Short mmCIF file of C-alpha atoms in Angstrom, two decimals:
data_model
loop_
_atom_site.label_atom_id
_atom_site.label_comp_id
_atom_site.label_asym_id
_atom_site.label_seq_id
_atom_site.Cartn_x
_atom_site.Cartn_y
_atom_site.Cartn_z
CA MET I 1 -18.47 121.92 181.41
CA LYS I 2 -16.73 120.99 177.74
CA ILE I 3 -17.70 117.51 177.26
CA ALA I 4 -16.12 114.91 175.12
CA ILE I 5 -17.86 111.72 174.30
CA ALA I 6 -16.09 108.38 173.54
CA HIS I 7 -17.85 105.19 172.45
CA ASP I 8 -15.92 101.54 171.40
CA TYR I 9 -16.43 101.73 167.89
CA LEU I 10 -18.91 102.96 165.56
CA ILE I 11 -18.78 99.94 163.06
CA GLN I 12 -22.06 98.29 163.78
CA MET I 13 -25.29 100.26 164.74
CA GLY I 14 -27.13 98.68 167.92
CA GLY I 15 -28.93 100.12 171.17
CA ALA I 16 -25.43 101.43 172.41
CA GLU I 17 -24.99 103.35 169.00
CA ARG I 18 -28.76 104.90 169.37
CA VAL I 19 -27.34 106.10 173.10
CA VAL I 20 -24.38 107.73 171.45
CA GLU I 21 -27.10 109.38 168.94
CA VAL I 22 -29.16 111.06 172.25
CA PHE I 23 -25.80 111.94 174.13
CA HIS I 24 -24.47 113.82 170.34
CA HIS I 25 -27.95 115.43 170.87
CA MET I 26 -27.49 116.45 174.18
CA TYR I 27 -24.06 117.82 173.72
CA PRO I 28 -23.81 118.73 169.90
CA GLN I 29 -20.70 120.45 170.13
CA ALA I 30 -19.09 117.64 171.83
CA PRO I 31 -16.61 115.74 169.86
CA ILE I 32 -17.06 111.74 169.89
CA PHE I 33 -14.04 109.35 170.42
CA THR I 34 -13.76 106.12 169.02
CA THR I 35 -11.21 103.30 168.02
CA VAL I 36 -12.96 103.25 164.54
CA PHE I 37 -15.88 104.10 162.78
CA SER I 38 -17.26 103.42 158.97
CA SER I 39 -18.86 106.29 157.65
CA SER I 40 -21.35 104.53 155.57
CA ARG I 41 -22.73 103.12 158.38
CA LEU I 42 -23.37 105.75 160.70
CA LEU I 43 -26.65 106.68 162.01
CA GLY I 44 -28.20 109.60 160.53
CA ALA I 45 -27.78 112.03 163.20
CA LEU I 46 -24.12 111.07 163.71
CA LYS I 47 -23.18 111.83 160.27
CA ASP I 48 -22.63 115.62 161.02
CA ALA I 49 -20.95 114.61 164.14
CA ASP I 50 -17.17 115.72 165.38
CA ILE I 51 -15.98 112.06 165.10
CA ARG I 52 -11.87 111.24 166.12
CA ALA I 53 -10.67 107.88 165.35
CA SER I 54 -7.82 106.03 166.74
CA TRP I 55 -5.05 105.00 164.48
CA LEU I 56 -6.57 101.53 163.91
CA GLN I 57 -8.77 103.41 161.39
CA LYS I 58 -5.94 103.82 158.87
CA MET I 59 -4.58 100.29 159.51
CA PRO I 60 -5.47 98.05 156.41
CA GLY I 61 -8.86 95.68 157.94
CA GLY I 62 -8.92 98.25 160.83
CA LYS I 63 -12.73 98.93 159.68
CA THR I 64 -13.77 95.74 158.00
CA ASN I 65 -11.94 93.30 160.22
CA PHE I 66 -12.17 95.26 163.85
CA LYS I 67 -12.90 92.26 165.43
CA GLY I 68 -10.07 90.85 164.35
CA MET I 69 -7.86 94.17 165.79
CA LEU I 70 -9.05 92.84 169.25
CA PRO I 71 -5.21 92.62 170.91
CA LEU I 72 -4.82 96.48 169.50
CA TYR I 73 -7.81 98.12 170.95
CA PRO I 74 -5.85 98.58 174.68
CA PHE I 75 -3.22 100.33 172.98
CA ALA I 76 -5.35 102.45 170.52
CA ILE I 77 -7.04 104.17 173.10
CA ARG I 78 -3.90 105.23 175.03
CA ASP I 79 -3.37 108.15 172.66
CA PHE I 80 -6.22 110.16 173.22
CA ASP I 81 -5.97 112.86 174.29
CA PHE I 82 -8.51 114.62 176.69
CA ARG I 83 -6.59 117.72 178.27
CA GLU I 84 -8.71 120.12 176.85
CA PHE I 85 -11.80 118.94 178.51
CA ASP I 86 -13.91 119.26 181.85
CA VAL I 87 -15.97 115.98 181.14
CA VAL I 88 -15.36 113.09 179.48
CA LEU I 89 -18.39 110.56 179.37
CA SER I 90 -17.67 107.38 178.18
CA SER I 91 -20.36 104.90 176.57
CA SER I 92 -18.66 101.68 176.86
CA SER I 93 -18.84 97.67 176.61
CA ALA I 94 -15.57 97.19 176.08
CA PHE I 95 -12.65 99.22 175.73
CA MET I 96 -13.20 102.81 176.33
CA LYS I 97 -14.00 103.04 179.92
CA SER I 98 -10.44 101.83 180.44
CA ILE I 99 -9.41 105.32 178.68
CA GLN I 100 -7.07 107.75 180.57
CA VAL I 101 -8.05 111.09 181.75
CA PRO I 102 -6.37 113.85 183.61
CA LYS I 103 -6.91 114.21 187.02
CA GLU I 104 -8.42 117.33 186.57
CA THR I 105 -11.07 115.64 184.21
CA PHE I 106 -14.24 113.94 185.43
CA HIS I 107 -14.76 110.71 183.78
CA LEU I 108 -18.52 109.38 183.59
CA CYS I 109 -18.84 105.94 182.33
CA TYR I 110 -22.38 104.80 180.86
CA CYS I 111 -21.44 101.29 181.28
CA HIS I 112 -23.79 98.76 178.71
CA THR I 113 -21.93 95.95 180.49
CA PRO I 114 -18.22 94.84 181.30
CA MET I 115 -17.03 93.57 178.23
CA ARG I 116 -18.84 90.21 177.86
CA PHE I 117 -16.41 88.66 175.70
CA ALA I 118 -14.00 88.15 178.31
CA TRP I 119 -15.93 88.00 181.39
CA ASP I 120 -18.60 85.49 179.78
CA TYR I 121 -16.04 83.86 177.39
CA ASP I 122 -17.61 80.19 176.78
CA THR I 123 -21.10 81.42 176.65
CA TYR I 124 -19.92 84.16 174.02
CA MET I 125 -18.05 81.58 172.06
CA GLN I 126 -20.29 78.58 172.74
CA ARG I 127 -21.88 78.99 169.08
CA GLN I 128 -19.03 80.57 167.43
CA SER I 129 -17.20 78.30 164.53
CA ASN I 130 -13.95 78.56 165.33
CA SER I 131 -11.64 76.00 165.72
CA ASN I 132 -10.57 74.51 169.07
CA VAL I 133 -7.14 75.14 169.10
CA LEU I 134 -7.88 79.06 168.63
CA LYS I 135 -10.78 79.06 170.98
CA GLN I 136 -8.00 78.16 173.73
CA LEU I 137 -5.70 80.46 172.65
CA LEU I 138 -8.17 83.41 172.87
CA LYS I 139 -9.37 81.85 176.20
CA ILE I 140 -5.79 82.53 177.55
CA TYR I 141 -5.68 85.72 176.13
CA MET I 142 -9.02 86.56 177.71
CA GLN I 143 -7.69 85.67 181.42
CA GLN I 144 -4.85 88.84 180.44
CA LEU I 145 -7.70 91.00 179.09
CA LYS I 146 -10.08 90.67 182.50
CA ALA I 147 -7.05 91.61 184.44
CA TRP I 148 -6.36 94.46 182.54
CA ASP I 149 -9.89 95.32 182.22
CA GLN I 150 -10.31 95.24 185.97
CA ARG I 151 -7.51 97.18 186.90
CA THR I 152 -8.14 100.11 184.23
CA SER I 153 -11.67 100.62 185.71
CA LYS I 154 -10.16 102.29 188.33
CA ASN I 155 -10.11 105.16 185.20
CA VAL I 156 -13.49 106.01 185.90
CA ASN I 157 -14.52 108.49 188.34
CA GLN I 158 -18.41 107.29 188.12
CA PHE I 159 -20.10 104.56 187.19
CA ILE I 160 -23.93 104.34 185.74
CA ALA I 161 -25.14 100.89 184.70
CA ASN I 162 -27.62 100.78 181.98
CA SER I 163 -29.71 97.74 183.41
CA SER I 164 -29.73 95.89 186.80
CA VAL I 165 -28.00 93.03 185.83
CA VAL I 166 -25.23 95.29 184.51
CA LYS I 167 -25.03 97.00 188.16
CA ASN I 168 -24.42 93.77 189.26
CA ARG I 169 -21.60 92.74 187.28
CA ILE I 170 -19.90 96.36 187.71
CA GLN I 171 -20.16 95.36 191.13
CA ASN I 172 -18.99 91.61 191.05
CA TYR I 173 -16.18 92.29 188.58
CA TYR I 174 -15.00 95.77 189.20
CA HIS I 175 -15.95 96.31 192.86
CA ARG I 176 -17.49 99.42 192.05
CA ASP I 177 -20.90 101.01 193.09
CA SER I 178 -22.98 102.29 190.18
CA ASP I 179 -26.13 104.13 189.79
CA ILE I 180 -28.98 102.71 186.92
CA ILE I 181 -30.19 105.17 184.10
CA PHE I 182 -31.81 102.86 182.01
CA PRO I 183 -30.99 103.77 178.08
CA PRO I 184 -33.59 105.99 176.08
CA ILE I 185 -36.04 105.15 173.49
CA ASN I 186 -37.23 107.24 170.75
CA THR I 187 -40.90 106.64 171.11
CA SER I 188 -42.08 108.96 168.48
CA ARG I 189 -40.25 107.27 166.25
CA PHE I 190 -43.20 104.39 166.32
CA HIS I 191 -46.69 104.07 166.05
CA SER I 192 -49.27 101.34 166.41
CA SER I 193 -51.56 99.60 163.74
CA SER I 194 -55.10 98.36 163.54
CA MET I 195 -53.66 96.02 160.89
CA ILE I 196 -51.94 93.21 162.47
CA GLY I 197 -50.12 90.85 160.12
CA ASP I 198 -49.38 86.86 160.70
CA TYR I 199 -45.54 87.41 160.90
CA TYR I 200 -43.21 87.37 164.36
CA LEU I 201 -39.90 89.82 164.19
CA ILE I 202 -36.90 89.64 165.14
CA VAL I 203 -34.75 92.62 164.84
CA SER I 204 -31.09 92.20 165.86
CA ARG I 205 -27.30 91.58 164.85
CA LEU I 206 -26.61 88.04 164.22
CA VAL I 207 -23.99 87.25 166.29
CA SER I 208 -24.15 83.45 168.22
CA TYR I 209 -24.88 84.62 171.94
CA LYS I 210 -27.80 86.54 170.87
CA ARG I 211 -29.53 83.24 170.50
CA ILE I 212 -31.17 83.87 167.40
CA ASP I 213 -30.79 80.32 166.40
CA LEU I 214 -33.25 79.19 168.95
CA ALA I 215 -35.84 81.50 167.52
CA VAL I 216 -34.98 80.12 164.16
CA GLU I 217 -35.24 76.32 165.28
CA THR I 218 -38.55 76.90 166.77
CA PHE I 219 -40.19 78.80 164.10
CA SER I 220 -38.78 76.18 161.49
CA ARG I 221 -40.92 73.28 163.67
CA ASN I 222 -44.14 75.53 164.30
CA GLY I 223 -43.83 76.99 160.80
CA LEU I 224 -45.31 80.45 161.72
CA PRO I 225 -43.88 83.06 159.72
CA LEU I 226 -40.65 85.06 161.23
CA TYR I 227 -38.91 87.66 159.81
CA ILE I 228 -35.32 88.42 161.21
CA VAL I 229 -33.82 92.10 160.24
CA GLY I 230 -30.21 92.52 160.89
CA GLU I 231 -26.83 91.26 159.77
CA GLY I 232 -23.69 89.57 161.39
CA PRO I 233 -21.50 86.84 161.21
CA ASP I 234 -23.96 84.31 162.27
CA LEU I 235 -26.00 84.57 159.26
CA GLY I 236 -24.79 81.79 157.08
CA ARG I 237 -25.15 79.55 159.81
CA LEU I 238 -29.19 80.74 160.39
CA ARG I 239 -30.24 80.02 156.76
CA GLN I 240 -28.81 76.55 156.81
CA MET I 241 -30.95 75.57 159.86
CA ALA I 242 -34.15 77.98 158.57
CA LYS I 243 -37.00 76.58 156.53
CA ALA I 244 -38.67 78.48 154.02
CA ASN I 245 -41.34 80.31 156.70
CA VAL I 246 -38.07 82.12 157.97
CA SER I 247 -37.37 85.00 156.14
CA PHE I 248 -33.95 86.79 156.57
CA LEU I 249 -34.43 90.74 155.21
CA GLY I 250 -30.91 92.15 156.20
CA ARG I 251 -29.96 95.37 157.22
CA LEU I 252 -33.58 97.89 156.68
CA GLU I 253 -33.81 101.41 157.41
CA ASP I 254 -35.73 102.83 160.16
CA ALA I 255 -38.75 103.53 158.23
CA ALA I 256 -38.97 100.04 157.11
CA VAL I 257 -38.59 98.60 160.78
CA THR I 258 -40.85 100.70 162.09
CA GLU I 259 -43.74 99.49 159.83
CA LEU I 260 -42.86 95.71 160.54
CA MET I 261 -42.64 96.53 164.08
CA ALA I 262 -46.45 97.69 163.96
CA LYS I 263 -47.79 95.07 162.24
CA CYS I 264 -46.12 92.07 163.38
CA ARG I 265 -47.82 89.57 166.12
CA ALA I 266 -44.75 90.21 168.49
CA LEU I 267 -41.13 90.89 169.14
CA VAL I 268 -39.15 87.60 169.78
CA PHE I 269 -36.05 88.31 171.88
CA PRO I 270 -34.36 84.66 172.56
CA GLY I 271 -31.16 85.74 174.22
CA GLU I 272 -30.03 87.50 177.41
CA GLU I 273 -29.34 91.18 176.74
CA ASP I 274 -27.54 93.85 178.96
CA PHE I 275 -30.66 95.99 178.60
CA GLY I 276 -32.33 95.57 175.44
CA ILE I 277 -33.51 98.61 173.40
CA THR I 278 -35.23 96.50 170.69
CA PRO I 279 -38.28 95.18 172.77
CA LEU I 280 -39.58 98.67 174.14
CA GLU I 281 -39.23 100.11 170.47
CA ALA I 282 -41.52 97.09 169.50
CA ASN I 283 -43.89 98.32 172.57
CA ALA I 284 -43.76 101.99 171.45
CA ALA I 285 -45.20 100.33 168.34
CA GLY I 286 -48.14 98.54 170.26
CA ARG I 287 -46.99 95.63 170.13
CA PRO I 288 -45.99 92.82 172.69
CA VAL I 289 -42.82 90.73 173.33
CA ILE I 290 -41.60 87.09 173.71
CA ALA I 291 -38.15 87.58 176.09
CA TYR I 292 -35.86 85.33 177.63
CA GLN I 293 -36.28 85.52 181.34
CA SER I 294 -33.38 86.99 182.37
CA GLY I 295 -30.89 90.09 182.07
CA GLY I 296 -32.11 93.73 181.18
CA ALA I 297 -35.24 92.18 180.17
CA LEU I 298 -36.02 91.87 184.02
CA ASP I 299 -35.97 95.64 184.18
CA THR I 300 -38.53 96.12 181.06
CA ILE I 301 -41.10 93.36 180.47
CA LYS I 302 -43.97 93.29 182.65
CA PRO I 303 -45.82 89.67 182.29
CA LYS I 304 -49.21 89.94 180.49
CA LEU I 305 -48.49 93.82 180.36
CA ASN I 306 -46.20 94.22 177.31
CA GLY I 307 -44.54 90.63 177.11
CA ILE I 308 -44.38 87.51 177.88
CA PHE I 309 -41.28 85.57 179.64
CA PHE I 310 -39.86 82.06 178.55
CA LYS I 311 -37.62 80.38 181.42
CA ARG I 312 -35.47 78.06 179.77
CA GLN I 313 -33.61 78.68 176.49
CA GLU I 314 -35.24 75.69 175.09
CA ILE I 315 -37.71 75.17 172.06
CA ASP I 316 -40.84 73.90 173.97
CA ASP I 317 -40.18 76.97 176.27
CA LEU I 318 -40.44 79.31 173.41
CA ASP I 319 -43.25 77.56 171.42
CA ALA I 320 -45.24 77.80 174.50
CA ALA I 321 -44.52 81.45 174.72
CA ILE I 322 -45.96 82.11 171.28
CA LYS I 323 -49.05 80.03 172.18
CA GLU I 324 -49.83 82.55 175.42
CA VAL I 325 -49.02 85.40 173.02
CA GLU I 326 -51.54 84.21 170.23
CA SER I 327 -54.17 83.66 173.18
CA HIS I 328 -53.57 86.66 175.43
CA ALA I 329 -55.86 89.71 174.38
CA TRP I 330 -53.52 92.69 174.49
CA ASP I 331 -54.09 96.65 175.70
CA VAL I 332 -52.30 98.30 172.80
CA GLN I 333 -52.48 101.47 174.61
CA GLN I 334 -51.05 100.09 178.11
CA ILE I 335 -47.94 98.78 175.78
CA VAL I 336 -47.34 101.88 174.44
CA SER I 337 -47.56 103.78 177.77
CA HIS I 338 -45.56 101.31 179.26
CA ALA I 339 -42.77 102.44 176.36
CA GLN I 340 -42.85 105.84 176.79
CA LYS I 341 -41.93 105.89 180.54
CA PHE I 342 -38.42 104.96 178.61
CA ASP I 343 -38.82 107.86 176.57
CA GLU I 344 -35.53 109.89 175.48
CA LYS I 345 -36.82 113.03 176.62
CA ALA I 346 -36.96 112.03 180.02
CA PHE I 347 -33.81 110.72 179.73
CA MET I 348 -32.05 113.60 178.27
CA GLU I 349 -33.27 115.57 181.34
CA ASN I 350 -32.35 112.85 184.39
CA PHE I 351 -29.25 112.34 182.69
CA LYS I 352 -27.94 116.13 182.22
CA ASN I 353 -29.24 116.63 185.83
CA TYR I 354 -26.73 113.53 187.21
CA VAL I 355 -23.98 114.86 185.12
CA SER I 356 -24.19 118.37 186.37
CA LYS I 357 -24.14 117.34 189.63
CA ALA I 358 -21.74 114.62 189.91
CA TYR I 359 -19.60 117.20 188.10
CA GLU I 360 -20.21 119.64 190.63
CA LYS I 361 -19.34 116.67 193.35
CA PHE I 362 -16.19 115.67 191.73
CA ARG I 363 -14.94 119.47 191.79
CA GLU I 364 -15.71 119.81 195.65
CA GLY I 365 -13.84 116.66 196.10
CA ARG I 366 -10.88 117.53 194.47
#
């Protein structure tokens, strides 16, 4: 099979980009098609990849204001040419699942979620600082975008969901079935430590829907040290509400994050995520997770084994979960063993087998 990889954009390096990194490791000769990318922000393993960007890459602001280019993405993906490929593997939480491929080409979409900013617009924009006029204009556009997103879901031959909640969204929004394959974790990158610090940890993009503000407010009240690794548009607002015990460390190299995870009291995961790779990375370092009881965490957090849930996104609920983490005796080896079930080696073997069988089924049905 001649394979191409397609990913929404390579501007911010999060869990979805980690998955693309593994796809590149699995299929190193496969070019990666994307709307726009930043060379300076690419994960190390992607720096040698054959990355083919759309015309947005050359537009002023294409790399620095990629959210401002929102109306252009549906047009940018039209120009990709996939005629030379047998299989196109799209990795999508936004636009790339809508690419058009020849009828002879098998389009397999690994869906991180249907675009949340369209389908769950009110929640996504709830804490954004945009004017009410702009929010209303965007809401009108999102209605059009949802119709386009639903219509172009037919461009996919087979969906894979990255979690149970995403499988349900694919069914609800696209009326399509999907199989679940959980994202891969590079557990070998992490190690446990016998020396545990006094701090709690967040590793995340700083965007409003991830509810980092809830953690900042909670720790500002209880006075416990909280380290926040990451950057994003919500940084200014978070700094304003934070007290001195909350430290913003910015974007760090993987080695530094690994050390912080190994020695934290626990990782705090306050938002509803589609899957959530970071909690399992903390587990691979032997540390428990405090997670909001929703979304992808329902697939990965086993209470009292590798973490604690809190039910409402309220300060009192999160504070109670922090106290529960402190009082529980955690078995480091059990936590690590749980994370290893999601290791990327098992993922690569399962995924390659899935692609081969799905492609053969596609060919037989043509």
